Amino acid sequence: MHVAASAVAFVPVMADCQAQMIARLPDPAAAPQQGAVQSDLVEAWRSARDYDPQYRSAVAQRQVNIATANQALTQYLPSASYQMTSVATENTTRQIVTLTQPLFSVDRYATVREIAPRKRFANATLAVADQSLASRLLTEITTYIAAVENARANDAKIDALQKQADRSQKMYQSGLGTITDARDIQVQYEAAQANGILLASAARASASRIAAITGKKVGPQDFRFPEKLGTIHLDSLSAYVERQLRDNPAIIVALQNERVGRFEALKAKGSLLPTIGLSATYTNASNTGSSKYAGFSISAPIAPGGFFQVRAANATARSAVEQRRQAVQQARVDLERLYEQVNGGQEALVISAKAIESAQLSVEANTKSFEGGVRTTVDVVNAIQTLYTVRSTYVTSATQVAVNLLTLLLVSGDDTADAMDVTQKFLFGK
């Protein structure tokens, strides 16, 4: 009689624990509706571009880089200076106005030639920051999706364990079961309960990180995993490679750094060469009157340290060349790796979907066999655990394919908005 009471008492305890477990899960409906990101990757990315501090800093840095590039336009503009001196011993005040117009200067020429690559560098650097923002955002969203979906699968697992506990109780009361069955279920239930707490915590943390990037809280219907994923249609690998060499912003940054490095080396050499210009000077002294002068001016710097500057600039230029080569090679390696991962990942998802169906049938078959006395409680519990595992694997694989897909498109040089749109169609089936 004491054993029977223990088995009966276990069923309501499981129900109470499950209710507490569900209460701890992140409730999307509790999030404010106003300002939600509407379950749209592209919209969330746009919100992040207006809010994310890291990206906004990159926008400001681009403005700095553009202003620095435009500053080179003043290299060949005339300049003027005014100087007034008072000589107490001569009781004289002297005023000097000088106007100069540079005509020939190698270092000034090199500075002007840097304008175009510096502007392209500024734009490409911002594009790299934009890609980084998209990747960071999708990583947090997929982490949130995985946590939420695994929590739901865990709830389904707990429900299945509850039903199996009821069956075990009935069989025990009819003399066909044992207290061992209830204890086996209790072990699995408590493990699922602990896992659910961790998943709920992970979901809340991910939602907070998404809000920190977008400036908007995750709403009740945001980023819901679909019943059916979209289909990925990849171009040929050669097409991605061709587009990558032309449009990948990281490669463009490295290429513009290489070009700027060459001009910096030319600028260093030019600093050792004479500069020719026009000069006009007007001088007015209180005791001697005024005088004017206009003519050519030549300045030839004599600075021994300039030779070392030339060597350093040449070495920096060679380093920029190698960095560009490294950027191209790394981008190519990443592209080929991601291409295979997306292709293989999509095929694996088809198999995982079939595994879920098989696992569901296995749970049903083991349950019926248990009721018929052919299978044990352990067999049913193992089938339930397998179903949870394959569901979790499917969600994890799908979110990883989404991340790989976005990274592939970005590495190949696709526009970030287009890449986010393609990824959204796959991950959310729309």
PDB file of N, CA, C and O in Angstrom, residues 298-350:
ATOM      1  N   ILE A 298      61.411  78.421 -55.007  1.00  0.00           N
ATOM      2  CA  ILE A 298      61.852  77.027 -55.000  1.00  0.00           C
ATOM      3  C   ILE A 298      62.342  76.691 -53.596  1.00  0.00           C
ATOM      4  O   ILE A 298      63.173  77.405 -53.036  1.00  0.00           O
ATOM      5  N   SER A 299      61.795  75.607 -53.072  1.00  0.00           N
ATOM      6  CA  SER A 299      62.256  75.153 -51.765  1.00  0.00           C
ATOM      7  C   SER A 299      62.753  73.727 -51.904  1.00  0.00           C
ATOM      8  O   SER A 299      62.086  72.880 -52.494  1.00  0.00           O
ATOM      9  N   ALA A 300      63.955  73.494 -51.399  1.00  0.00           N
ATOM     10  CA  ALA A 300      64.567  72.162 -51.464  1.00  0.00           C
ATOM     11  C   ALA A 300      64.895  71.722 -50.054  1.00  0.00           C
ATOM     12  O   ALA A 300      65.859  72.213 -49.465  1.00  0.00           O
ATOM     13  N   PRO A 301      64.116  70.808 -49.475  1.00  0.00           N
ATOM     14  CA  PRO A 301      64.356  70.396 -48.090  1.00  0.00           C
ATOM     15  C   PRO A 301      65.632  69.572 -47.977  1.00  0.00           C
ATOM     16  O   PRO A 301      65.965  68.773 -48.855  1.00  0.00           O
ATOM     17  N   ILE A 302      66.340  69.778 -46.931  1.00  0.00           N
ATOM     18  CA  ILE A 302      67.523  68.973 -46.620  1.00  0.00           C
ATOM     19  C   ILE A 302      67.274  68.347 -45.245  1.00  0.00           C
ATOM     20  O   ILE A 302      67.441  68.988 -44.207  1.00  0.00           O
ATOM     21  N   ALA A 303      66.819  67.091 -45.276  1.00  0.00           N
ATOM     22  CA  ALA A 303      66.465  66.393 -44.031  1.00  0.00           C
ATOM     23  C   ALA A 303      66.951  64.953 -44.135  1.00  0.00           C
ATOM     24  O   ALA A 303      66.336  64.141 -44.840  1.00  0.00           O
ATOM     25  N   PRO A 304      68.056  64.602 -43.499  1.00  0.00           N
ATOM     26  CA  PRO A 304      68.583  63.236 -43.573  1.00  0.00           C
ATOM     27  C   PRO A 304      67.571  62.178 -43.143  1.00  0.00           C
ATOM     28  O   PRO A 304      67.554  61.069 -43.662  1.00  0.00           O
ATOM     29  N   GLY A 305      66.689  62.543 -42.205  1.00  0.00           N
ATOM     30  CA  GLY A 305      65.696  61.566 -41.754  1.00  0.00           C
ATOM     31  C   GLY A 305      64.693  61.190 -42.817  1.00  0.00           C
ATOM     32  O   GLY A 305      64.019  60.160 -42.711  1.00  0.00           O
ATOM     33  N   GLY A 306      64.582  62.028 -43.867  1.00  0.00           N
ATOM     34  CA  GLY A 306      63.642  61.730 -44.933  1.00  0.00           C
ATOM     35  C   GLY A 306      63.947  60.441 -45.668  1.00  0.00           C
ATOM     36  O   GLY A 306      63.034  59.747 -46.147  1.00  0.00           O
ATOM     37  N   PHE A 307      65.235  60.063 -45.752  1.00  0.00           N
ATOM     38  CA  PHE A 307      65.594  58.816 -46.425  1.00  0.00           C
ATOM     39  C   PHE A 307      65.045  57.606 -45.671  1.00  0.00           C
ATOM     40  O   PHE A 307      64.616  56.624 -46.276  1.00  0.00           O
ATOM     41  N   PHE A 308      65.060  57.679 -44.364  1.00  0.00           N
ATOM     42  CA  PHE A 308      64.499  56.586 -43.585  1.00  0.00           C
ATOM     43  C   PHE A 308      62.977  56.548 -43.708  1.00  0.00           C
ATOM     44  O   PHE A 308      62.367  55.470 -43.674  1.00  0.00           O
ATOM     45  N   GLN A 309      62.359  57.718 -43.843  1.00  0.00           N
ATOM     46  CA  GLN A 309      60.915  57.766 -44.056  1.00  0.00           C
ATOM     47  C   GLN A 309      60.534  57.106 -45.371  1.00  0.00           C
ATOM     48  O   GLN A 309      59.509  56.436 -45.466  1.00  0.00           O
ATOM     49  N   VAL A 310      61.367  57.290 -46.389  1.00  0.00           N
ATOM     50  CA  VAL A 310      61.108  56.659 -47.681  1.00  0.00           C
ATOM     51  C   VAL A 310      61.165  55.144 -47.551  1.00  0.00           C
ATOM     52  O   VAL A 310      60.302  54.419 -48.074  1.00  0.00           O
ATOM     53  N   ARG A 311      62.175  54.648 -46.855  1.00  0.00           N
ATOM     54  CA  ARG A 311      62.296  53.206 -46.679  1.00  0.00           C
ATOM     55  C   ARG A 311      61.109  52.644 -45.894  1.00  0.00           C
ATOM     56  O   ARG A 311      60.577  51.586 -46.222  1.00  0.00           O
ATOM     57  N   ALA A 312      60.684  53.354 -44.865  1.00  0.00           N
ATOM     58  CA  ALA A 312      59.535  52.902 -44.082  1.00  0.00           C
ATOM     59  C   ALA A 312      58.261  52.910 -44.915  1.00  0.00           C
ATOM     60  O   ALA A 312      57.444  51.983 -44.827  1.00  0.00           O
ATOM     61  N   ALA A 313      58.075  53.944 -45.734  1.00  0.00           N
ATOM     62  CA  ALA A 313      56.887  54.031 -46.584  1.00  0.00           C
ATOM     63  C   ALA A 313      56.866  52.913 -47.618  1.00  0.00           C
ATOM     64  O   ALA A 313      55.808  52.336 -47.907  1.00  0.00           O
ATOM     65  N   ASN A 314      58.038  52.591 -48.189  1.00  0.00           N
ATOM     66  CA  ASN A 314      58.107  51.490 -49.151  1.00  0.00           C
ATOM     67  C   ASN A 314      57.768  50.155 -48.498  1.00  0.00           C
ATOM     68  O   ASN A 314      57.063  49.320 -49.076  1.00  0.00           O
ATOM     69  N   ALA A 315      58.263  49.953 -47.284  1.00  0.00           N
ATOM     70  CA  ALA A 315      57.957  48.716 -46.563  1.00  0.00           C
ATOM     71  C   ALA A 315      56.472  48.627 -46.235  1.00  0.00           C
ATOM     72  O   ALA A 315      55.860  47.556 -46.342  1.00  0.00           O
ATOM     73  N   THR A 316      55.874  49.755 -45.857  1.00  0.00           N
ATOM     74  CA  THR A 316      54.431  49.784 -45.571  1.00  0.00           C
ATOM     75  C   THR A 316      53.625  49.463 -46.829  1.00  0.00           C
ATOM     76  O   THR A 316      52.614  48.749 -46.766  1.00  0.00           O
ATOM     77  N   ALA A 317      54.072  49.972 -47.961  1.00  0.00           N
ATOM     78  CA  ALA A 317      53.384  49.692 -49.220  1.00  0.00           C
ATOM     79  C   ALA A 317      53.469  48.207 -49.566  1.00  0.00           C
ATOM     80  O   ALA A 317      52.478  47.611 -50.022  1.00  0.00           O
ATOM     81  N   ARG A 318      54.627  47.605 -49.356  1.00  0.00           N
ATOM     82  CA  ARG A 318      54.765  46.162 -49.624  1.00  0.00           C
ATOM     83  C   ARG A 318      53.885  45.352 -48.675  1.00  0.00           C
ATOM     84  O   ARG A 318      53.284  44.347 -49.060  1.00  0.00           O
ATOM     85  N   SER A 319      53.784  45.810 -47.422  1.00  0.00           N
ATOM     86  CA  SER A 319      52.906  45.131 -46.469  1.00  0.00           C
ATOM     87  C   SER A 319      51.452  45.197 -46.912  1.00  0.00           C
ATOM     88  O   SER A 319      50.704  44.224 -46.784  1.00  0.00           O
ATOM     89  N   ALA A 320      51.035  46.340 -47.439  1.00  0.00           N
ATOM     90  CA  ALA A 320      49.651  46.492 -47.918  1.00  0.00           C
ATOM     91  C   ALA A 320      49.361  45.549 -49.085  1.00  0.00           C
ATOM     92  O   ALA A 320      48.248  45.026 -49.209  1.00  0.00           O
ATOM     93  N   VAL A 321      50.364  45.326 -49.927  1.00  0.00           N
ATOM     94  CA  VAL A 321      50.197  44.388 -51.038  1.00  0.00           C
ATOM     95  C   VAL A 321      49.931  42.982 -50.514  1.00  0.00           C
ATOM     96  O   VAL A 321      49.025  42.271 -50.982  1.00  0.00           O
ATOM     97  N   GLU A 322      50.720  42.567 -49.535  1.00  0.00           N
ATOM     98  CA  GLU A 322      50.548  41.228 -48.976  1.00  0.00           C
ATOM     99  C   GLU A 322      49.227  41.098 -48.226  1.00  0.00           C
ATOM    100  O   GLU A 322      48.592  40.042 -48.244  1.00  0.00           O
ATOM    101  N   GLN A 323      48.812  42.163 -47.560  1.00  0.00           N
ATOM    102  CA  GLN A 323      47.531  42.131 -46.853  1.00  0.00           C
ATOM    103  C   GLN A 323      46.369  42.000 -47.834  1.00  0.00           C
ATOM    104  O   GLN A 323      45.385  41.322 -47.545  1.00  0.00           O
ATOM    105  N   ARG A 324      46.504  42.643 -48.968  1.00  0.00           N
ATOM    106  CA  ARG A 324      45.466  42.500 -50.001  1.00  0.00           C
ATOM    107  C   ARG A 324      45.427  41.069 -50.521  1.00  0.00           C
ATOM    108  O   ARG A 324      44.342  40.490 -50.689  1.00  0.00           O
ATOM    109  N   ARG A 325      46.590  40.465 -50.760  1.00  0.00           N
ATOM    110  CA  ARG A 325      46.647  39.078 -51.213  1.00  0.00           C
ATOM    111  C   ARG A 325      46.031  38.147 -50.176  1.00  0.00           C
ATOM    112  O   ARG A 325      45.292  37.214 -50.504  1.00  0.00           O
ATOM    113  N   GLN A 326      46.330  38.410 -48.917  1.00  0.00           N
ATOM    114  CA  GLN A 326      45.771  37.586 -47.845  1.00  0.00           C
ATOM    115  C   GLN A 326      44.253  37.729 -47.782  1.00  0.00           C
ATOM    116  O   GLN A 326      43.536  36.740 -47.578  1.00  0.00           O
ATOM    117  N   ALA A 327      43.753  38.947 -47.939  1.00  0.00           N
ATOM    118  CA  ALA A 327      42.302  39.174 -47.903  1.00  0.00           C
ATOM    119  C   ALA A 327      41.610  38.416 -49.037  1.00  0.00           C
ATOM    120  O   ALA A 327      40.546  37.816 -48.830  1.00  0.00           O
ATOM    121  N   VAL A 328      42.207  38.433 -50.214  1.00  0.00           N
ATOM    122  CA  VAL A 328      41.620  37.727 -51.358  1.00  0.00           C
ATOM    123  C   VAL A 328      41.628  36.223 -51.116  1.00  0.00           C
ATOM    124  O   VAL A 328      40.616  35.529 -51.350  1.00  0.00           O
ATOM    125  N   GLN A 329      42.750  35.696 -50.649  1.00  0.00           N
ATOM    126  CA  GLN A 329      42.844  34.255 -50.406  1.00  0.00           C
ATOM    127  C   GLN A 329      41.889  33.805 -49.315  1.00  0.00           C
ATOM    128  O   GLN A 329      41.210  32.778 -49.443  1.00  0.00           O
ATOM    129  N   GLN A 330      41.817  34.567 -48.214  1.00  0.00           N
ATOM    130  CA  GLN A 330      40.939  34.198 -47.116  1.00  0.00           C
ATOM    131  C   GLN A 330      39.480  34.240 -47.547  1.00  0.00           C
ATOM    132  O   GLN A 330      38.684  33.357 -47.185  1.00  0.00           O
ATOM    133  N   ALA A 331      39.125  35.258 -48.319  1.00  0.00           N
ATOM    134  CA  ALA A 331      37.740  35.363 -48.799  1.00  0.00           C
ATOM    135  C   ALA A 331      37.396  34.187 -49.708  1.00  0.00           C
ATOM    136  O   ALA A 331      36.277  33.651 -49.658  1.00  0.00           O
ATOM    137  N   ARG A 332      38.338  33.774 -50.528  1.00  0.00           N
ATOM    138  CA  ARG A 332      38.102  32.646 -51.425  1.00  0.00           C
ATOM    139  C   ARG A 332      37.919  31.349 -50.635  1.00  0.00           C
ATOM    140  O   ARG A 332      37.009  30.554 -50.918  1.00  0.00           O
ATOM    141  N   VAL A 333      38.774  31.132 -49.639  1.00  0.00           N
ATOM    142  CA  VAL A 333      38.657  29.933 -48.807  1.00  0.00           C
ATOM    143  C   VAL A 333      37.320  29.916 -48.077  1.00  0.00           C
ATOM    144  O   VAL A 333      36.628  28.889 -48.021  1.00  0.00           O
ATOM    145  N   ASP A 334      36.956  31.049 -47.498  1.00  0.00           N
ATOM    146  CA  ASP A 334      35.673  31.142 -46.782  1.00  0.00           C
ATOM    147  C   ASP A 334      34.501  30.893 -47.720  1.00  0.00           C
ATOM    148  O   ASP A 334      33.525  30.223 -47.340  1.00  0.00           O
ATOM    149  N   LEU A 335      34.593  31.417 -48.915  1.00  0.00           N
ATOM    150  CA  LEU A 335      33.505  31.254 -49.883  1.00  0.00           C
ATOM    151  C   LEU A 335      33.306  29.783 -50.231  1.00  0.00           C
ATOM    152  O   LEU A 335      32.167  29.278 -50.212  1.00  0.00           O
ATOM    153  N   GLU A 336      34.369  29.087 -50.535  1.00  0.00           N
ATOM    154  CA  GLU A 336      34.256  27.672 -50.910  1.00  0.00           C
ATOM    155  C   GLU A 336      33.743  26.839 -49.732  1.00  0.00           C
ATOM    156  O   GLU A 336      32.912  25.932 -49.909  1.00  0.00           O
ATOM    157  N   ARG A 337      34.232  27.149 -48.520  1.00  0.00           N
ATOM    158  CA  ARG A 337      33.773  26.413 -47.334  1.00  0.00           C
ATOM    159  C   ARG A 337      32.285  26.632 -47.095  1.00  0.00           C
ATOM    160  O   ARG A 337      31.528  25.679 -46.853  1.00  0.00           O
ATOM    161  N   LEU A 338      31.856  27.875 -47.136  1.00  0.00           N
ATOM    162  CA  LEU A 338      30.451  28.195 -46.876  1.00  0.00           C
ATOM    163  C   LEU A 338      29.540  27.641 -47.958  1.00  0.00           C
ATOM    164  O   LEU A 338      28.411  27.217 -47.671  1.00  0.00           O
ATOM    165  N   TYR A 339      30.013  27.644 -49.184  1.00  0.00           N
ATOM    166  CA  TYR A 339      29.204  27.103 -50.290  1.00  0.00           C
ATOM    167  C   TYR A 339      28.890  25.632 -50.041  1.00  0.00           C
ATOM    168  O   TYR A 339      27.740  25.197 -50.193  1.00  0.00           O
ATOM    169  N   GLU A 340      29.912  24.876 -49.628  1.00  0.00           N
ATOM    170  CA  GLU A 340      29.698  23.459 -49.359  1.00  0.00           C
ATOM    171  C   GLU A 340      28.834  23.257 -48.115  1.00  0.00           C
ATOM    172  O   GLU A 340      28.002  22.347 -48.070  1.00  0.00           O
ATOM    173  N   GLN A 341      29.023  24.095 -47.112  1.00  0.00           N
ATOM    174  CA  GLN A 341      28.222  23.953 -45.885  1.00  0.00           C
ATOM    175  C   GLN A 341      26.752  24.239 -46.135  1.00  0.00           C
ATOM    176  O   GLN A 341      25.883  23.562 -45.572  1.00  0.00           O
ATOM    177  N   VAL A 342      26.460  25.230 -46.961  1.00  0.00           N
ATOM    178  CA  VAL A 342      25.060  25.535 -47.260  1.00  0.00           C
ATOM    179  C   VAL A 342      24.443  24.418 -48.090  1.00  0.00           C
ATOM    180  O   VAL A 342      23.315  23.970 -47.821  1.00  0.00           O
ATOM    181  N   ASN A 343      25.180  23.946 -49.092  1.00  0.00           N
ATOM    182  CA  ASN A 343      24.670  22.847 -49.912  1.00  0.00           C
ATOM    183  C   ASN A 343      24.425  21.606 -49.074  1.00  0.00           C
ATOM    184  O   ASN A 343      23.344  21.000 -49.113  1.00  0.00           O
ATOM    185  N   GLY A 344      25.448  21.213 -48.307  1.00  0.00           N
ATOM    186  CA  GLY A 344      25.302  20.021 -47.483  1.00  0.00           C
ATOM    187  C   GLY A 344      24.284  20.196 -46.377  1.00  0.00           C
ATOM    188  O   GLY A 344      23.544  19.257 -46.054  1.00  0.00           O
ATOM    189  N   GLY A 345      24.232  21.389 -45.801  1.00  0.00           N
ATOM    190  CA  GLY A 345      23.283  21.645 -44.729  1.00  0.00           C
ATOM    191  C   GLY A 345      21.845  21.528 -45.179  1.00  0.00           C
ATOM    192  O   GLY A 345      20.987  21.000 -44.458  1.00  0.00           O
ATOM    193  N   GLN A 346      21.559  22.001 -46.379  1.00  0.00           N
ATOM    194  CA  GLN A 346      20.190  21.923 -46.891  1.00  0.00           C
ATOM    195  C   GLN A 346      19.784  20.467 -47.129  1.00  0.00           C
ATOM    196  O   GLN A 346      18.650  20.070 -46.841  1.00  0.00           O
ATOM    197  N   GLU A 347      20.704  19.651 -47.621  1.00  0.00           N
ATOM    198  CA  GLU A 347      20.409  18.235 -47.819  1.00  0.00           C
ATOM    199  C   GLU A 347      20.214  17.531 -46.476  1.00  0.00           C
ATOM    200  O   GLU A 347      19.331  16.666 -46.339  1.00  0.00           O
ATOM    201  N   ALA A 348      21.033  17.899 -45.494  1.00  0.00           N
ATOM    202  CA  ALA A 348      20.903  17.274 -44.174  1.00  0.00           C
ATOM    203  C   ALA A 348      19.569  17.620 -43.520  1.00  0.00           C
ATOM    204  O   ALA A 348      19.010  16.807 -42.775  1.00  0.00           O
ATOM    205  N   LEU A 349      19.057  18.824 -43.782  1.00  0.00           N
ATOM    206  CA  LEU A 349      17.777  19.216 -43.199  1.00  0.00           C
ATOM    207  C   LEU A 349      16.639  18.337 -43.704  1.00  0.00           C
ATOM    208  O   LEU A 349      15.697  18.036 -42.955  1.00  0.00           O
ATOM    209  N   VAL A 350      16.705  17.935 -44.945  1.00  0.00           N
ATOM    210  CA  VAL A 350      15.673  17.046 -45.499  1.00  0.00           C
ATOM    211  C   VAL A 350      15.667  15.720 -44.743  1.00  0.00           C
ATOM    212  O   VAL A 350      14.608  15.184 -44.372  1.00  0.00           O
TER     213      VAL A 350
END
